[in-house]
mmCIF file of C-alpha atoms in Angstrom:
data_model
loop_
_atom_site.group_PDB
_atom_site.id
_atom_site.type_symbol
_atom_site.label_atom_id
_atom_site.label_comp_id
_atom_site.label_asym_id
_atom_site.label_seq_id
_atom_site.Cartn_x
_atom_site.Cartn_y
_atom_site.Cartn_z
ATOM 1 C CA MET J 1180 15.940 63.807 -13.323
ATOM 2 C CA THR J 1181 12.180 63.681 -12.904
ATOM 3 C CA ALA J 1182 11.734 60.935 -15.453
ATOM 4 C CA THR J 1183 14.634 59.003 -13.687
ATOM 5 C CA ARG J 1184 13.023 59.289 -10.384
ATOM 6 C CA LYS J 1185 9.739 58.005 -11.722
ATOM 7 C CA ASN J 1186 11.249 55.044 -13.205
ATOM 8 C CA ALA J 1187 13.023 54.296 -10.023
ATOM 9 C CA GLN J 1188 9.965 54.588 -7.876
ATOM 10 C CA THR J 1189 8.167 52.360 -10.426
ATOM 11 C CA GLN J 1190 10.796 49.716 -10.615
ATOM 12 C CA ASP J 1191 11.140 49.618 -6.659
ATOM 13 C CA PRO J 1192 7.715 48.072 -5.930
ATOM 14 C CA LEU J 1193 8.383 45.429 -8.514
ATOM 15 C CA SER J 1194 11.868 44.654 -7.316
ATOM 16 C CA ARG J 1195 10.445 44.328 -3.698
ATOM 17 C CA MET J 1196 7.994 41.934 -5.077
ATOM 18 C CA HIS J 1197 10.515 39.747 -6.794
ATOM 19 C CA ARG J 1198 12.786 39.701 -3.668
ATOM 20 C CA ILE J 1199 9.710 38.499 -1.548
ATOM 21 C CA LYS J 1200 8.885 35.837 -4.278
ATOM 22 C CA ALA J 1201 12.374 34.595 -4.211
ATOM 23 C CA ARG J 1202 12.540 34.549 -0.342
ATOM 24 C CA HIS J 1203 9.402 32.552 -0.406
ATOM 25 C CA GLU J 1204 10.634 30.303 -2.999
ATOM 26 C CA ARG J 1205 13.892 29.722 -1.001
ATOM 27 C CA ILE J 1206 11.876 28.812 2.135
ATOM 28 C CA ARG J 1207 9.627 26.489 0.265
ATOM 29 C CA LYS J 1208 12.689 24.734 -1.315
ATOM 30 C CA ALA J 1209 14.039 24.373 2.284
ATOM 31 C CA PHE J 1210 10.938 22.847 3.831
ATOM 32 C CA VAL J 1211 10.800 20.360 0.679
ATOM 33 C CA CYS J 1212 14.428 19.313 1.329
ATOM 34 C CA LEU J 1213 13.699 18.921 4.981
ATOM 35 C CA PHE J 1214 10.833 16.845 4.312
ATOM 36 C CA VAL J 1215 12.675 14.666 1.973
ATOM 37 C CA LEU J 1216 15.452 14.230 4.464
ATOM 38 C CA ILE J 1217 13.020 13.130 7.213
ATOM 39 C CA VAL J 1218 11.391 10.672 4.629
ATOM 40 C CA LEU J 1219 14.807 9.188 3.498
ATOM 41 C CA ALA J 1220 16.344 8.953 7.015
ATOM 42 C CA PRO J 1221 14.810 5.617 7.861
ATOM 43 C CA PHE J 1222 15.910 4.171 4.544
ATOM 44 C CA TYR J 1223 19.371 5.405 4.998
ATOM 45 C CA ILE J 1224 19.642 3.872 8.233
ATOM 46 C CA ALA J 1225 18.224 0.583 7.272
ATOM 47 C CA ILE J 1226 20.711 0.299 4.499
ATOM 48 C CA LEU J 1227 23.652 1.590 6.676
ATOM 49 C CA TYR J 1228 23.148 -1.319 9.365
ATOM 50 C CA ALA J 1229 22.093 -3.707 6.548
ATOM 51 C CA PHE J 1230 25.585 -3.750 5.009
ATOM 52 C CA LYS J 1231 27.528 -3.302 8.134
ATOM 53 C CA PRO J 1232 29.749 -6.091 9.418
ATOM 54 C CA ALA J 1233 28.683 -7.213 12.951
ATOM 55 C CA THR J 1234 32.014 -5.917 14.234
ATOM 56 C CA GLU J 1235 31.260 -2.386 13.088
ATOM 57 C CA ILE J 1236 27.577 -2.148 14.511
ATOM 58 C CA THR J 1237 28.455 0.029 17.318
ATOM 59 C CA ALA J 1238 31.191 2.171 15.645
ATOM 60 C CA ASN J 1239 30.446 5.172 13.663
ATOM 61 C CA ARG J 1240 26.604 4.573 13.820
ATOM 62 C CA LEU J 1241 25.681 7.076 11.179
ATOM 63 C CA ALA J 1242 28.740 6.599 8.990
ATOM 64 C CA PHE J 1243 28.615 4.040 6.197
ATOM 65 C CA SER J 1244 30.838 1.113 6.666
ATOM 66 C CA SER J 1245 34.301 1.039 4.937
ATOM 67 C CA ASN J 1246 33.813 -2.784 4.355
ATOM 68 C CA PRO J 1247 30.250 -3.333 3.238
ATOM 69 C CA THR J 1248 29.155 -6.847 3.156
ATOM 70 C CA LEU J 1249 26.223 -9.077 2.084
ATOM 71 C CA GLU J 1250 26.744 -11.642 4.929
ATOM 72 C CA ASN J 1251 23.766 -10.310 6.728
ATOM 73 C CA PHE J 1252 21.541 -10.970 3.755
ATOM 74 C CA ARG J 1253 22.982 -14.396 3.341
ATOM 75 C CA ARG J 1254 22.612 -15.360 6.915
ATOM 76 C CA VAL J 1255 18.811 -14.145 6.847
ATOM 77 C CA ILE J 1256 17.878 -16.102 3.571
ATOM 78 C CA PHE J 1257 19.802 -19.302 4.185
ATOM 79 C CA GLU J 1258 19.900 -19.515 7.964
ATOM 80 C CA ASN J 1259 16.808 -18.074 9.263
ATOM 81 C CA ASP J 1260 13.891 -20.468 9.090
ATOM 82 C CA LEU J 1261 11.395 -17.806 10.009
ATOM 83 C CA PHE J 1262 12.248 -15.782 6.909
ATOM 84 C CA ARG J 1263 11.763 -18.560 4.455
ATOM 85 C CA ILE J 1264 8.479 -19.537 6.437
ATOM 86 C CA GLY J 1265 7.275 -15.817 6.610
ATOM 87 C CA PHE J 1266 8.051 -15.204 2.767
ATOM 88 C CA THR J 1267 6.313 -18.319 1.620
ATOM 89 C CA ASN J 1268 3.164 -17.622 3.765
ATOM 90 C CA SER J 1269 3.091 -13.997 2.745
ATOM 91 C CA VAL J 1270 3.219 -14.850 -0.924
ATOM 92 C CA ILE J 1271 0.385 -17.847 -0.427
ATOM 93 C CA ASN J 1272 -1.559 -15.258 1.567
ATOM 94 C CA THR J 1273 -1.235 -12.182 -0.558
ATOM 95 C CA ILE J 1274 -1.855 -13.229 -3.995
ATOM 96 C CA PRO J 1275 -5.128 -15.127 -3.770
ATOM 97 C CA CYS J 1276 -6.450 -12.443 -1.443
ATOM 98 C CA VAL J 1277 -5.643 -9.663 -3.894
ATOM 99 C CA LEU J 1278 -6.993 -11.594 -6.829
ATOM 100 C CA ILE J 1279 -10.305 -12.398 -5.021
ATOM 101 C CA LEU J 1280 -10.640 -8.810 -4.054
ATOM 102 C CA MET J 1281 -9.907 -7.473 -7.694
ATOM 103 C CA ALA J 1282 -12.417 -10.044 -9.142
ATOM 104 C CA PHE J 1283 -15.452 -9.693 -6.820
ATOM 105 C CA THR J 1284 -15.140 -5.964 -5.844
ATOM 106 C CA SER J 1285 -14.876 -5.059 -9.603
ATOM 107 C CA MET J 1286 -18.197 -7.016 -10.508
ATOM 108 C CA ALA J 1287 -19.914 -5.796 -7.286
ATOM 109 C CA ALA J 1288 -18.823 -2.139 -7.906
ATOM 110 C CA TRP J 1289 -20.194 -2.469 -11.481
ATOM 111 C CA VAL J 1290 -23.583 -3.581 -10.475
ATOM 112 C CA LEU J 1291 -23.788 -1.011 -7.561
ATOM 113 C CA ALA J 1292 -22.849 1.809 -9.767
ATOM 114 C CA ARG J 1293 -25.385 0.965 -12.598
ATOM 115 C CA TYR J 1294 -28.175 0.540 -10.161
ATOM 116 C CA ASP J 1295 -27.462 3.276 -7.601
ATOM 117 C CA HIS J 1296 -30.808 4.769 -8.307
ATOM 118 C CA LEU J 1297 -32.689 1.715 -6.814
ATOM 119 C CA LEU J 1298 -33.121 1.757 -2.974
ATOM 120 C CA ARG J 1299 -32.082 -2.000 -2.456
ATOM 121 C CA TYR J 1300 -28.761 -1.215 -4.062
ATOM 122 C CA LYS J 1301 -28.122 1.862 -2.218
ATOM 123 C CA VAL J 1302 -28.832 -0.432 1.054
ATOM 124 C CA ILE J 1303 -26.439 -3.097 -0.146
ATOM 125 C CA TYR J 1304 -23.633 -0.506 -0.942
ATOM 126 C CA ALA J 1305 -24.160 0.988 2.496
ATOM 127 C CA VAL J 1306 -23.882 -2.336 4.272
ATOM 128 C CA LEU J 1307 -20.808 -3.326 2.136
ATOM 129 C CA THR J 1308 -19.043 -0.039 2.812
ATOM 130 C CA LEU J 1309 -19.893 0.001 6.674
ATOM 131 C CA GLY J 1310 -16.595 -1.630 7.346
ATOM 132 C CA LEU J 1311 -15.093 1.677 6.893
ATOM 133 C CA LEU J 1312 -16.663 3.035 10.078
ATOM 134 C CA VAL J 1313 -16.263 0.028 12.409
ATOM 135 C CA PRO J 1314 -12.848 -0.202 14.062
ATOM 136 C CA PHE J 1315 -10.839 -3.590 13.817
ATOM 137 C CA GLN J 1316 -10.739 -3.710 17.530
ATOM 138 C CA CYS J 1317 -14.686 -4.135 17.817
ATOM 139 C CA PHE J 1318 -14.560 -7.477 16.117
ATOM 140 C CA VAL J 1319 -11.321 -9.117 17.027
ATOM 141 C CA LEU J 1320 -12.849 -11.309 19.851
ATOM 142 C CA PRO J 1321 -15.791 -12.554 17.484
ATOM 143 C CA LEU J 1322 -13.407 -13.127 14.683
ATOM 144 C CA TYR J 1323 -10.866 -15.064 16.575
ATOM 145 C CA LEU J 1324 -13.724 -17.326 18.415
ATOM 146 C CA ASN J 1325 -15.645 -17.959 14.993
ATOM 147 C CA TRP J 1326 -12.208 -18.930 13.182
ATOM 148 C CA TYR J 1327 -11.108 -21.077 16.184
ATOM 149 C CA ASN J 1328 -14.468 -23.027 16.209
ATOM 150 C CA LEU J 1329 -14.382 -23.383 12.345
ATOM 151 C CA GLY J 1330 -10.552 -24.756 12.564
ATOM 152 C CA LEU J 1331 -9.198 -21.781 10.511
ATOM 153 C CA VAL J 1332 -6.987 -20.346 13.046
ATOM 154 C CA SER J 1333 -3.353 -20.779 12.132
ATOM 155 C CA THR J 1334 -4.324 -21.547 8.439
ATOM 156 C CA ASN J 1335 -3.491 -19.661 5.205
ATOM 157 C CA VAL J 1336 -7.247 -20.139 4.044
ATOM 158 C CA GLY J 1337 -8.572 -18.737 7.286
ATOM 159 C CA PHE J 1338 -6.189 -15.603 6.871
ATOM 160 C CA ILE J 1339 -7.145 -15.178 3.207
ATOM 161 C CA ILE J 1340 -11.015 -15.098 3.914
ATOM 162 C CA ALA J 1341 -10.569 -12.852 6.996
ATOM 163 C CA ARG J 1342 -8.261 -10.374 5.329
ATOM 164 C CA ALA J 1343 -10.055 -10.272 1.970
ATOM 165 C CA GLY J 1344 -13.341 -9.554 3.863
ATOM 166 C CA LEU J 1345 -11.674 -6.789 5.794
ATOM 167 C CA GLN J 1346 -10.413 -5.149 2.834
ATOM 168 C CA ILE J 1347 -13.830 -5.243 0.818
ATOM 169 C CA SER J 1348 -15.150 -1.856 2.022
ATOM 170 C CA ILE J 1349 -12.246 0.484 0.945
ATOM 171 C CA SER J 1350 -11.772 -1.335 -2.382
ATOM 172 C CA LEU J 1351 -15.349 -1.307 -3.112
ATOM 173 C CA THR J 1352 -15.559 2.432 -2.479
ATOM 174 C CA ALA J 1353 -12.868 3.364 -4.764
ATOM 175 C CA ILE J 1354 -13.883 0.915 -7.592
ATOM 176 C CA THR J 1355 -17.593 2.073 -7.426
ATOM 177 C CA GLY J 1356 -16.603 5.768 -7.837
ATOM 178 C CA PHE J 1357 -14.368 4.966 -10.930
ATOM 179 C CA VAL J 1358 -16.978 2.745 -12.553
ATOM 180 C CA LYS J 1359 -19.432 5.816 -12.487
ATOM 181 C CA THR J 1360 -17.041 7.534 -14.941
ATOM 182 C CA VAL J 1361 -17.261 4.826 -17.602
ATOM 183 C CA PRO J 1362 -19.711 5.750 -20.314
ATOM 184 C CA ARG J 1363 -22.802 3.661 -20.378
ATOM 185 C CA GLU J 1364 -23.002 4.023 -24.268
ATOM 186 C CA LEU J 1365 -20.228 1.498 -24.448
ATOM 187 C CA GLU J 1366 -22.128 -1.139 -22.566
ATOM 188 C CA GLN J 1367 -25.108 -0.327 -24.782
ATOM 189 C CA ALA J 1368 -23.054 -0.931 -27.891
ATOM 190 C CA ALA J 1369 -21.745 -4.162 -26.682
ATOM 191 C CA SER J 1370 -25.404 -5.290 -25.880
ATOM 192 C CA ILE J 1371 -26.196 -4.387 -29.565
ATOM 193 C CA ASP J 1372 -23.393 -6.551 -30.733
ATOM 194 C CA GLY J 1373 -24.823 -9.407 -29.057
ATOM 195 C CA CYS J 1374 -22.894 -9.606 -25.644
ATOM 196 C CA ASN J 1375 -24.807 -10.646 -22.506
ATOM 197 C CA ARG J 1376 -24.134 -9.096 -19.404
ATOM 198 C CA PHE J 1377 -21.241 -11.365 -18.353
ATOM 199 C CA GLN J 1378 -19.357 -10.696 -21.721
ATOM 200 C CA THR J 1379 -20.128 -7.089 -21.391
ATOM 201 C CA PHE J 1380 -18.521 -6.704 -18.198
ATOM 202 C CA TRP J 1381 -15.359 -8.900 -18.826
ATOM 203 C CA LYS J 1382 -14.832 -7.587 -22.465
ATOM 204 C CA VAL J 1383 -15.770 -4.029 -22.363
ATOM 205 C CA VAL J 1384 -16.033 -2.720 -18.726
ATOM 206 C CA PHE J 1385 -13.213 -4.552 -16.996
ATOM 207 C CA PRO J 1386 -10.387 -3.600 -19.455
ATOM 208 C CA LEU J 1387 -11.512 -0.055 -18.930
ATOM 209 C CA MET J 1388 -10.993 -0.449 -15.083
ATOM 210 C CA THR J 1389 -7.137 -1.018 -15.494
ATOM 211 C CA PRO J 1390 -6.141 2.143 -13.677
ATOM 212 C CA ILE J 1391 -8.242 1.681 -10.407
ATOM 213 C CA ASN J 1392 -7.721 -2.213 -10.462
ATOM 214 C CA THR J 1393 -3.808 -1.682 -10.744
ATOM 215 C CA THR J 1394 -4.038 0.988 -8.001
ATOM 216 C CA GLN J 1395 -6.124 -1.458 -5.665
ATOM 217 C CA LEU J 1396 -3.662 -4.289 -6.793
ATOM 218 C CA VAL J 1397 -0.878 -2.246 -5.309
ATOM 219 C CA LEU J 1398 -2.780 -0.749 -2.371
ATOM 220 C CA ASN J 1399 -4.312 -4.169 -1.274
ATOM 221 C CA THR J 1400 -0.756 -6.074 -1.477
ATOM 222 C CA LEU J 1401 0.620 -3.334 0.614
ATOM 223 C CA PHE J 1402 -1.944 -3.476 3.195
ATOM 224 C CA ILE J 1403 -1.996 -7.443 3.051
ATOM 225 C CA TRP J 1404 1.667 -8.007 2.922
ATOM 226 C CA ASN J 1405 2.351 -5.628 5.737
ATOM 227 C CA ASP J 1406 -0.729 -6.737 7.756
ATOM 228 C CA TYR J 1407 0.084 -7.146 11.511
ATOM 229 C CA SER J 1408 -3.195 -6.711 13.478
ATOM 230 C CA THR J 1409 -5.131 -9.618 11.712
ATOM 231 C CA ALA J 1410 -2.037 -11.835 11.597
ATOM 232 C CA ILE J 1411 -1.215 -11.574 15.163
ATOM 233 C CA ILE J 1412 -4.741 -12.640 16.079
ATOM 234 C CA LEU J 1413 -5.260 -15.468 13.470
ATOM 235 C CA LEU J 1414 -1.748 -16.773 12.769
ATOM 236 C CA ARG J 1415 -0.693 -18.443 16.126
ATOM 237 C CA GLU J 1416 1.694 -21.300 14.928
ATOM 238 C CA LYS J 1417 5.329 -21.057 13.858
ATOM 239 C CA GLU J 1418 4.520 -22.580 10.544
ATOM 240 C CA SER J 1419 1.853 -20.156 9.689
ATOM 241 C CA LYS J 1420 3.602 -16.913 10.328
ATOM 242 C CA THR J 1421 4.010 -14.292 7.814
ATOM 243 C CA LEU J 1422 6.963 -11.813 7.336
ATOM 244 C CA THR J 1423 5.410 -9.205 9.286
ATOM 245 C CA LEU J 1424 5.267 -11.603 12.343
ATOM 246 C CA ALA J 1425 8.771 -13.269 11.557
ATOM 247 C CA GLN J 1426 10.329 -9.932 12.192
ATOM 248 C CA ILE J 1427 9.116 -9.941 15.762
ATOM 249 C CA GLN J 1428 11.920 -12.287 16.599
ATOM 250 C CA TYR J 1429 14.444 -9.312 16.447
ATOM 251 C CA PHE J 1430 12.732 -7.583 19.452
ATOM 252 C CA ASN J 1431 12.923 -10.719 21.756
ATOM 253 C CA GLY J 1432 15.875 -13.082 21.688
ATOM 254 C CA LYS J 1433 17.739 -11.617 18.758
ATOM 255 C CA THR J 1434 17.965 -7.868 19.781
ATOM 256 C CA THR J 1435 21.602 -7.675 19.544
ATOM 257 C CA GLU J 1436 21.577 -8.833 15.856
ATOM 258 C CA LEU J 1437 20.759 -5.274 14.496
ATOM 259 C CA ASN J 1438 22.419 -5.628 11.182
ATOM 260 C CA GLU J 1439 20.543 -8.934 10.289
ATOM 261 C CA ALA J 1440 17.294 -7.240 11.609
ATOM 262 C CA PHE J 1441 17.715 -4.453 9.033
ATOM 263 C CA ALA J 1442 18.674 -6.923 6.244
ATOM 264 C CA PHE J 1443 15.398 -8.746 7.032
ATOM 265 C CA PHE J 1444 13.484 -5.484 6.760
ATOM 266 C CA ILE J 1445 15.002 -4.585 3.565
ATOM 267 C CA LEU J 1446 14.239 -7.984 2.078
ATOM 268 C CA ALA J 1447 10.717 -7.819 3.125
ATOM 269 C CA MET J 1448 10.291 -4.468 1.391
ATOM 270 C CA ILE J 1449 11.857 -5.366 -1.963
ATOM 271 C CA PRO J 1450 8.833 -7.089 -3.428
ATOM 272 C CA ILE J 1451 6.489 -4.130 -2.606
ATOM 273 C CA LEU J 1452 8.926 -1.756 -4.024
ATOM 274 C CA ILE J 1453 9.203 -3.695 -7.286
ATOM 275 C CA LEU J 1454 5.485 -3.719 -7.574
ATOM 276 C CA TYR J 1455 5.034 -0.103 -6.767
ATOM 277 C CA LEU J 1456 7.680 0.900 -9.307
ATOM 278 C CA SER J 1457 6.202 -1.171 -12.005
ATOM 279 C CA CYS J 1458 2.597 0.050 -11.714
ATOM 280 C CA GLN J 1459 3.467 3.516 -10.559
ATOM 281 C CA ARG J 1460 2.013 4.937 -13.863
ATOM 282 C CA TYR J 1461 -1.414 3.806 -13.168
ATOM 283 C CA ILE J 1462 -1.542 4.759 -9.519
ATOM 284 C CA ILE J 1463 -2.059 8.481 -9.822
ATOM 285 C CA SER J 1464 -4.705 8.176 -12.554
ATOM 286 C CA GLY J 1465 -6.734 5.405 -10.854
ATOM 287 C CA ILE J 1466 -6.891 7.292 -7.424
ATOM 288 C CA THR J 1467 -7.904 10.717 -9.273
ATOM 289 C CA ALA J 1468 -10.665 8.910 -11.513
ATOM 290 C CA GLY J 1469 -11.981 7.063 -8.578
ATOM 291 C CA ALA J 1470 -12.362 10.327 -6.613
ATOM 292 C CA VAL J 1471 -14.624 12.021 -9.238
ATOM 293 C CA LYS J 1472 -17.741 10.476 -8.051
ATOM 294 C CA GLY J 1473 -18.647 8.817 -4.861
#
């Protein structure tokens, strides 16, 4: 009897701990499920309305249509001029801007990371990354006035130059931190083999920067593709509007065409989703490696 009582007393705290851990695990899972539902709710609503016929737009608002249709997507693609104009301009603006950022910030980050012990390079790095601390609203007016005087307002070239300049600070900060993790011995070996500095960078260093460059490719594409603040300031004409600006039409004269609006939004998201899913395996490694050293 005494041994049995001791065993019961010993097992009682253990079972209580197991019950507490199980309760905490259930609470954690409940919070995760709630968070997932909150995140997925906008996507569900967008898909729900995008496939609904116009006749069912006010019926069973949260229920999926019994007669889903692709008519909304067809009308957006083939009958909405602003979608075609916006998609074309978004592609023309985003691709050169991302490539410019990848090339120039990679080279600049390599130099700044390798000579960070010199005062002049520290000053240059501080100046280039100062854009992280200056709010966009502080230079909206000077930006517009300068671009207007140069004739760059409502042009793709003007938007590309402005957007690339605004994105340099955050890209340079991330890439410089990553370059500091690349062993210098590889560059020394390339120099011994007869490579000059240009060849050393493009043949040795740049291929090793694939994780952070892919991360910056996705992030910069996301920021530029979805840019609204710079676009609304610089792109004033209809022919120069991007997808982000083209969507405003559904908040003005086409507010009743809710199904087409959500079809438009989904079509605007598809390129970014494809790019993210294609490069997903590089993104986490690029972000974590770039955060090792600042």
